[in-house]
Amino acid sequence: MQECPACGFSNPMDGNFCGRCGARLTSPTGDTTHTIPMIDDAANRAEVDIDGAAADVQPGTAVLIVTRGFDSGVRYELAKEQTTVGRSSTCDILLDDITVSRHHATFSLDDGTVTITDHGSLNGTYVNRDLINDPTELKQGDEIQIGKFRMVLLVGDHGTL
């Protein structure tokens, strides 16, 4: 077992990050991980009627609906210019799971156009199951994966989408 230098938690010898606090356990070797397995767990999946649910979205805003993860069915409104997502309690959208970085990504809203930017997260951010490296413009019905969470984007009828 190796002890976490930040919190003292005992972790497996082959671990890179603390299971309790997420601190790095070993010095970086240059190896990075940019993928996590896609799990098709129908038991924890929320179905979304995109057309029906989009009718409830206010013009000029957007909504994320969690379709996979322990928050299935939860809705997050994107009404601010910048909405942060991560495991930190300072983020606007808190996704409390070790597969999510503390400050994972930011959603930007500009006149009804939604863009997502990954902040160098360990597990990456996916749009329609493609890993993104640059700010990516989103459209109605896009699936966003952050850690083990999958969300579908719904936008109001105002804007370029």
PDB file of C-alpha atoms in Angstrom:
ATOM      1  CA  MET A   1       0.000   0.000   0.000  1.00  0.00           C
ATOM      2  CA  GLN A   2       1.142   3.561  -0.643  1.00  0.00           C
ATOM      3  CA  GLU A   3       0.160   6.460   1.564  1.00  0.00           C
ATOM      4  CA  CYS A   4      -1.339   9.628   0.055  1.00  0.00           C
ATOM      5  CA  PRO A   5       0.960  12.601   0.709  1.00  0.00           C
ATOM      6  CA  ALA A   6      -2.070  14.912   1.037  1.00  0.00           C
ATOM      7  CA  CYS A   7      -4.483  13.011   3.302  1.00  0.00           C
ATOM      8  CA  GLY A   8      -2.643   9.885   4.510  1.00  0.00           C
ATOM      9  CA  PHE A   9      -5.135   7.420   2.961  1.00  0.00           C
ATOM     10  CA  SER A  10      -3.732   3.950   2.140  1.00  0.00           C
ATOM     11  CA  ASN A  11      -3.953   3.286  -1.590  1.00  0.00           C
ATOM     12  CA  PRO A  12      -2.969   0.291  -3.768  1.00  0.00           C
ATOM     13  CA  MET A  13       0.656   0.311  -4.944  1.00  0.00           C
ATOM     14  CA  ASP A  14      -0.338   0.567  -8.627  1.00  0.00           C
ATOM     15  CA  GLY A  15      -2.575   3.637  -8.076  1.00  0.00           C
ATOM     16  CA  ASN A  16      -1.683   7.037  -9.488  1.00  0.00           C
ATOM     17  CA  PHE A  17      -4.279   9.082  -7.599  1.00  0.00           C
ATOM     18  CA  CYS A  18      -5.692   8.902  -4.068  1.00  0.00           C
ATOM     19  CA  GLY A  19      -9.029   7.125  -3.803  1.00  0.00           C
ATOM     20  CA  ARG A  20     -10.143   9.512  -1.048  1.00  0.00           C
ATOM     21  CA  CYS A  21      -8.964  12.991  -2.069  1.00  0.00           C
ATOM     22  CA  GLY A  22      -7.795  12.570  -5.684  1.00  0.00           C
ATOM     23  CA  ALA A  23      -4.243  13.856  -5.053  1.00  0.00           C
ATOM     24  CA  ARG A  24      -1.444  12.511  -7.282  1.00  0.00           C
ATOM     25  CA  LEU A  25       0.321   9.606  -5.548  1.00  0.00           C
ATOM     26  CA  THR A  26       3.349   9.310  -7.812  1.00  0.00           C
ATOM     27  CA  SER A  27       5.352  11.800  -9.781  1.00  0.00           C
ATOM     28  CA  PRO A  28       4.248  12.081 -13.407  1.00  0.00           C
ATOM     29  CA  THR A  29       6.038   9.709 -15.799  1.00  0.00           C
ATOM     30  CA  GLY A  30       4.765  11.295 -18.983  1.00  0.00           C
ATOM     31  CA  ASP A  31       2.030   8.676 -19.322  1.00  0.00           C
ATOM     32  CA  THR A  32      -1.470  10.081 -19.462  1.00  0.00           C
ATOM     33  CA  THR A  33      -4.878   8.520 -19.717  1.00  0.00           C
ATOM     34  CA  HIS A  34      -7.422  10.045 -22.036  1.00  0.00           C
ATOM     35  CA  THR A  35     -10.079   7.374 -22.209  1.00  0.00           C
ATOM     36  CA  ILE A  36     -12.437   5.607 -19.913  1.00  0.00           C
ATOM     37  CA  PRO A  37     -14.487   2.613 -20.971  1.00  0.00           C
ATOM     38  CA  MET A  38     -17.968   3.241 -22.311  1.00  0.00           C
ATOM     39  CA  ILE A  39     -20.380   1.300 -20.129  1.00  0.00           C
ATOM     40  CA  ASP A  40     -23.790   0.449 -21.491  1.00  0.00           C
ATOM     41  CA  ASP A  41     -25.685   0.052 -18.235  1.00  0.00           C
ATOM     42  CA  ALA A  42     -29.340   0.296 -19.224  1.00  0.00           C
ATOM     43  CA  ALA A  43     -30.403  -0.008 -15.562  1.00  0.00           C
ATOM     44  CA  ASN A  44     -29.077   3.470 -14.724  1.00  0.00           C
ATOM     45  CA  ARG A  45     -30.203   5.195 -17.903  1.00  0.00           C
ATOM     46  CA  ALA A  46     -32.826   7.920 -18.249  1.00  0.00           C
ATOM     47  CA  GLU A  47     -34.616   8.147 -21.598  1.00  0.00           C
ATOM     48  CA  VAL A  48     -35.133  11.679 -22.931  1.00  0.00           C
ATOM     49  CA  ASP A  49     -37.816  12.772 -25.387  1.00  0.00           C
ATOM     50  CA  ILE A  50     -35.710  15.521 -26.979  1.00  0.00           C
ATOM     51  CA  ASP A  51     -38.552  17.265 -28.822  1.00  0.00           C
ATOM     52  CA  GLY A  52     -40.929  17.162 -25.861  1.00  0.00           C
ATOM     53  CA  ALA A  53     -38.349  18.225 -23.277  1.00  0.00           C
ATOM     54  CA  ALA A  54     -36.949  20.996 -25.516  1.00  0.00           C
ATOM     55  CA  ALA A  55     -40.346  22.702 -25.532  1.00  0.00           C
ATOM     56  CA  ASP A  56     -39.837  23.499 -21.820  1.00  0.00           C
ATOM     57  CA  VAL A  57     -36.448  25.185 -22.324  1.00  0.00           C
ATOM     58  CA  GLN A  58     -36.521  28.982 -22.063  1.00  0.00           C
ATOM     59  CA  PRO A  59     -35.407  30.905 -25.192  1.00  0.00           C
ATOM     60  CA  GLY A  60     -31.724  31.843 -25.093  1.00  0.00           C
ATOM     61  CA  THR A  61     -30.876  29.142 -22.537  1.00  0.00           C
ATOM     62  CA  ALA A  62     -29.994  25.468 -22.627  1.00  0.00           C
ATOM     63  CA  VAL A  63     -30.557  22.473 -20.368  1.00  0.00           C
ATOM     64  CA  LEU A  64     -28.459  19.387 -19.712  1.00  0.00           C
ATOM     65  CA  ILE A  65     -30.339  16.241 -18.716  1.00  0.00           C
ATOM     66  CA  VAL A  66     -28.269  13.490 -17.113  1.00  0.00           C
ATOM     67  CA  THR A  67     -29.034  10.227 -18.915  1.00  0.00           C
ATOM     68  CA  ARG A  68     -26.380   8.041 -17.321  1.00  0.00           C
ATOM     69  CA  GLY A  69     -24.737   8.180 -13.890  1.00  0.00           C
ATOM     70  CA  PHE A  70     -26.159   8.199 -10.397  1.00  0.00           C
ATOM     71  CA  ASP A  71     -27.919  11.514 -11.113  1.00  0.00           C
ATOM     72  CA  SER A  72     -29.999  10.100 -14.028  1.00  0.00           C
ATOM     73  CA  GLY A  73     -32.903  12.370 -14.897  1.00  0.00           C
ATOM     74  CA  VAL A  74     -31.472  15.469 -13.163  1.00  0.00           C
ATOM     75  CA  ARG A  75     -31.684  18.694 -15.209  1.00  0.00           C
ATOM     76  CA  TYR A  76     -29.082  21.456 -15.141  1.00  0.00           C
ATOM     77  CA  GLU A  77     -29.980  24.819 -16.666  1.00  0.00           C
ATOM     78  CA  LEU A  78     -27.284  26.653 -18.629  1.00  0.00           C
ATOM     79  CA  ALA A  79     -28.484  30.247 -18.356  1.00  0.00           C
ATOM     80  CA  LYS A  80     -25.232  32.003 -17.401  1.00  0.00           C
ATOM     81  CA  GLU A  81     -22.493  33.103 -19.788  1.00  0.00           C
ATOM     82  CA  GLN A  82     -20.134  30.517 -18.205  1.00  0.00           C
ATOM     83  CA  THR A  83     -21.153  27.359 -16.317  1.00  0.00           C
ATOM     84  CA  THR A  84     -18.378  25.292 -14.731  1.00  0.00           C
ATOM     85  CA  VAL A  85     -18.570  21.516 -14.294  1.00  0.00           C
ATOM     86  CA  GLY A  86     -16.441  19.369 -12.026  1.00  0.00           C
ATOM     87  CA  ARG A  87     -15.956  17.552  -8.756  1.00  0.00           C
ATOM     88  CA  SER A  88     -15.137  20.733  -6.809  1.00  0.00           C
ATOM     89  CA  SER A  89     -17.832  22.285  -4.641  1.00  0.00           C
ATOM     90  CA  THR A  90     -16.974  25.626  -6.283  1.00  0.00           C
ATOM     91  CA  CYS A  91     -18.284  24.409  -9.679  1.00  0.00           C
ATOM     92  CA  ASP A  92     -21.761  25.404 -10.854  1.00  0.00           C
ATOM     93  CA  ILE A  93     -22.541  21.767 -11.714  1.00  0.00           C
ATOM     94  CA  LEU A  94     -21.115  19.346  -9.166  1.00  0.00           C
ATOM     95  CA  LEU A  95     -20.547  15.817 -10.503  1.00  0.00           C
ATOM     96  CA  ASP A  96     -19.247  14.092  -7.390  1.00  0.00           C
ATOM     97  CA  ASP A  97     -17.347  11.081  -8.707  1.00  0.00           C
ATOM     98  CA  ILE A  98     -13.634  10.266  -8.924  1.00  0.00           C
ATOM     99  CA  THR A  99     -13.926   9.935 -12.752  1.00  0.00           C
ATOM    100  CA  VAL A 100     -14.593  13.694 -12.933  1.00  0.00           C
ATOM    101  CA  SER A 101     -11.751  16.208 -12.507  1.00  0.00           C
ATOM    102  CA  ARG A 102     -12.166  18.953  -9.908  1.00  0.00           C
ATOM    103  CA  HIS A 103     -12.486  21.630 -12.624  1.00  0.00           C
ATOM    104  CA  HIS A 104     -13.337  19.418 -15.598  1.00  0.00           C
ATOM    105  CA  ALA A 105     -14.978  21.666 -18.201  1.00  0.00           C
ATOM    106  CA  THR A 106     -16.871  24.880 -18.872  1.00  0.00           C
ATOM    107  CA  PHE A 107     -20.058  25.404 -20.856  1.00  0.00           C
ATOM    108  CA  SER A 108     -20.246  28.830 -22.522  1.00  0.00           C
ATOM    109  CA  LEU A 109     -23.551  30.347 -23.640  1.00  0.00           C
ATOM    110  CA  ASP A 110     -23.552  33.177 -26.181  1.00  0.00           C
ATOM    111  CA  ASP A 111     -26.847  34.208 -27.810  1.00  0.00           C
ATOM    112  CA  GLY A 112     -28.205  30.656 -27.694  1.00  0.00           C
ATOM    113  CA  THR A 113     -24.978  29.025 -28.917  1.00  0.00           C
ATOM    114  CA  VAL A 114     -23.480  26.549 -26.442  1.00  0.00           C
ATOM    115  CA  THR A 115     -19.777  25.671 -26.447  1.00  0.00           C
ATOM    116  CA  ILE A 116     -17.931  23.229 -24.178  1.00  0.00           C
ATOM    117  CA  THR A 117     -14.252  23.507 -23.265  1.00  0.00           C
ATOM    118  CA  ASP A 118     -12.337  20.734 -21.479  1.00  0.00           C
ATOM    119  CA  HIS A 119      -9.752  21.984 -18.958  1.00  0.00           C
ATOM    120  CA  GLY A 120      -7.155  19.252 -19.464  1.00  0.00           C
ATOM    121  CA  SER A 121      -9.115  16.711 -17.443  1.00  0.00           C
ATOM    122  CA  LEU A 122      -7.554  13.299 -16.883  1.00  0.00           C
ATOM    123  CA  ASN A 123     -10.442  11.311 -18.384  1.00  0.00           C
ATOM    124  CA  GLY A 124     -11.344  13.830 -21.071  1.00  0.00           C
ATOM    125  CA  THR A 125     -14.656  15.196 -22.282  1.00  0.00           C
ATOM    126  CA  TYR A 126     -16.612  13.517 -25.060  1.00  0.00           C
ATOM    127  CA  VAL A 127     -19.215  14.934 -27.436  1.00  0.00           C
ATOM    128  CA  ASN A 128     -21.217  12.255 -29.235  1.00  0.00           C
ATOM    129  CA  ARG A 129     -18.582   9.743 -28.062  1.00  0.00           C
ATOM    130  CA  ASP A 130     -15.696  11.678 -29.651  1.00  0.00           C
ATOM    131  CA  LEU A 131     -12.919  12.995 -27.405  1.00  0.00           C
ATOM    132  CA  ILE A 132     -12.632  16.774 -27.715  1.00  0.00           C
ATOM    133  CA  ASN A 133      -9.399  18.740 -27.346  1.00  0.00           C
ATOM    134  CA  ASP A 134     -10.581  22.200 -28.375  1.00  0.00           C
ATOM    135  CA  PRO A 135     -13.667  24.305 -27.552  1.00  0.00           C
ATOM    136  CA  THR A 136     -16.549  22.555 -29.307  1.00  0.00           C
ATOM    137  CA  GLU A 137     -19.865  24.072 -30.371  1.00  0.00           C
ATOM    138  CA  LEU A 138     -22.826  21.942 -29.338  1.00  0.00           C
ATOM    139  CA  LYS A 139     -26.206  21.475 -30.960  1.00  0.00           C
ATOM    140  CA  GLN A 140     -29.623  20.190 -29.936  1.00  0.00           C
ATOM    141  CA  GLY A 141     -29.533  16.556 -28.821  1.00  0.00           C
ATOM    142  CA  ASP A 142     -25.729  16.248 -28.527  1.00  0.00           C
ATOM    143  CA  GLU A 143     -24.553  13.741 -25.921  1.00  0.00           C
ATOM    144  CA  ILE A 144     -21.834  14.985 -23.573  1.00  0.00           C
ATOM    145  CA  GLN A 145     -19.835  12.573 -21.422  1.00  0.00           C
ATOM    146  CA  ILE A 146     -17.903  13.827 -18.413  1.00  0.00           C
ATOM    147  CA  GLY A 147     -16.427  10.984 -16.390  1.00  0.00           C
ATOM    148  CA  LYS A 148     -19.093   8.327 -16.033  1.00  0.00           C
ATOM    149  CA  PHE A 149     -21.887  10.857 -16.530  1.00  0.00           C
ATOM    150  CA  ARG A 150     -23.669  11.215 -19.857  1.00  0.00           C
ATOM    151  CA  MET A 151     -25.928  14.158 -20.550  1.00  0.00           C
ATOM    152  CA  VAL A 152     -28.056  15.283 -23.471  1.00  0.00           C
ATOM    153  CA  LEU A 153     -28.202  18.964 -24.448  1.00  0.00           C
ATOM    154  CA  LEU A 154     -31.491  20.748 -25.108  1.00  0.00           C
ATOM    155  CA  VAL A 155     -31.560  24.366 -26.290  1.00  0.00           C
ATOM    156  CA  GLY A 156     -34.253  27.038 -26.350  1.00  0.00           C
ATOM    157  CA  ASP A 157     -35.601  28.177 -29.729  1.00  0.00           C
ATOM    158  CA  HIS A 158     -33.632  31.463 -29.666  1.00  0.00           C
ATOM    159  CA  GLY A 159     -30.135  31.610 -31.171  1.00  0.00           C
ATOM    160  CA  THR A 160     -28.216  29.869 -33.889  1.00  0.00           C
ATOM    161  CA  LEU A 161     -29.026  26.287 -32.978  1.00  0.00           C
TER     162      LEU A 161
END
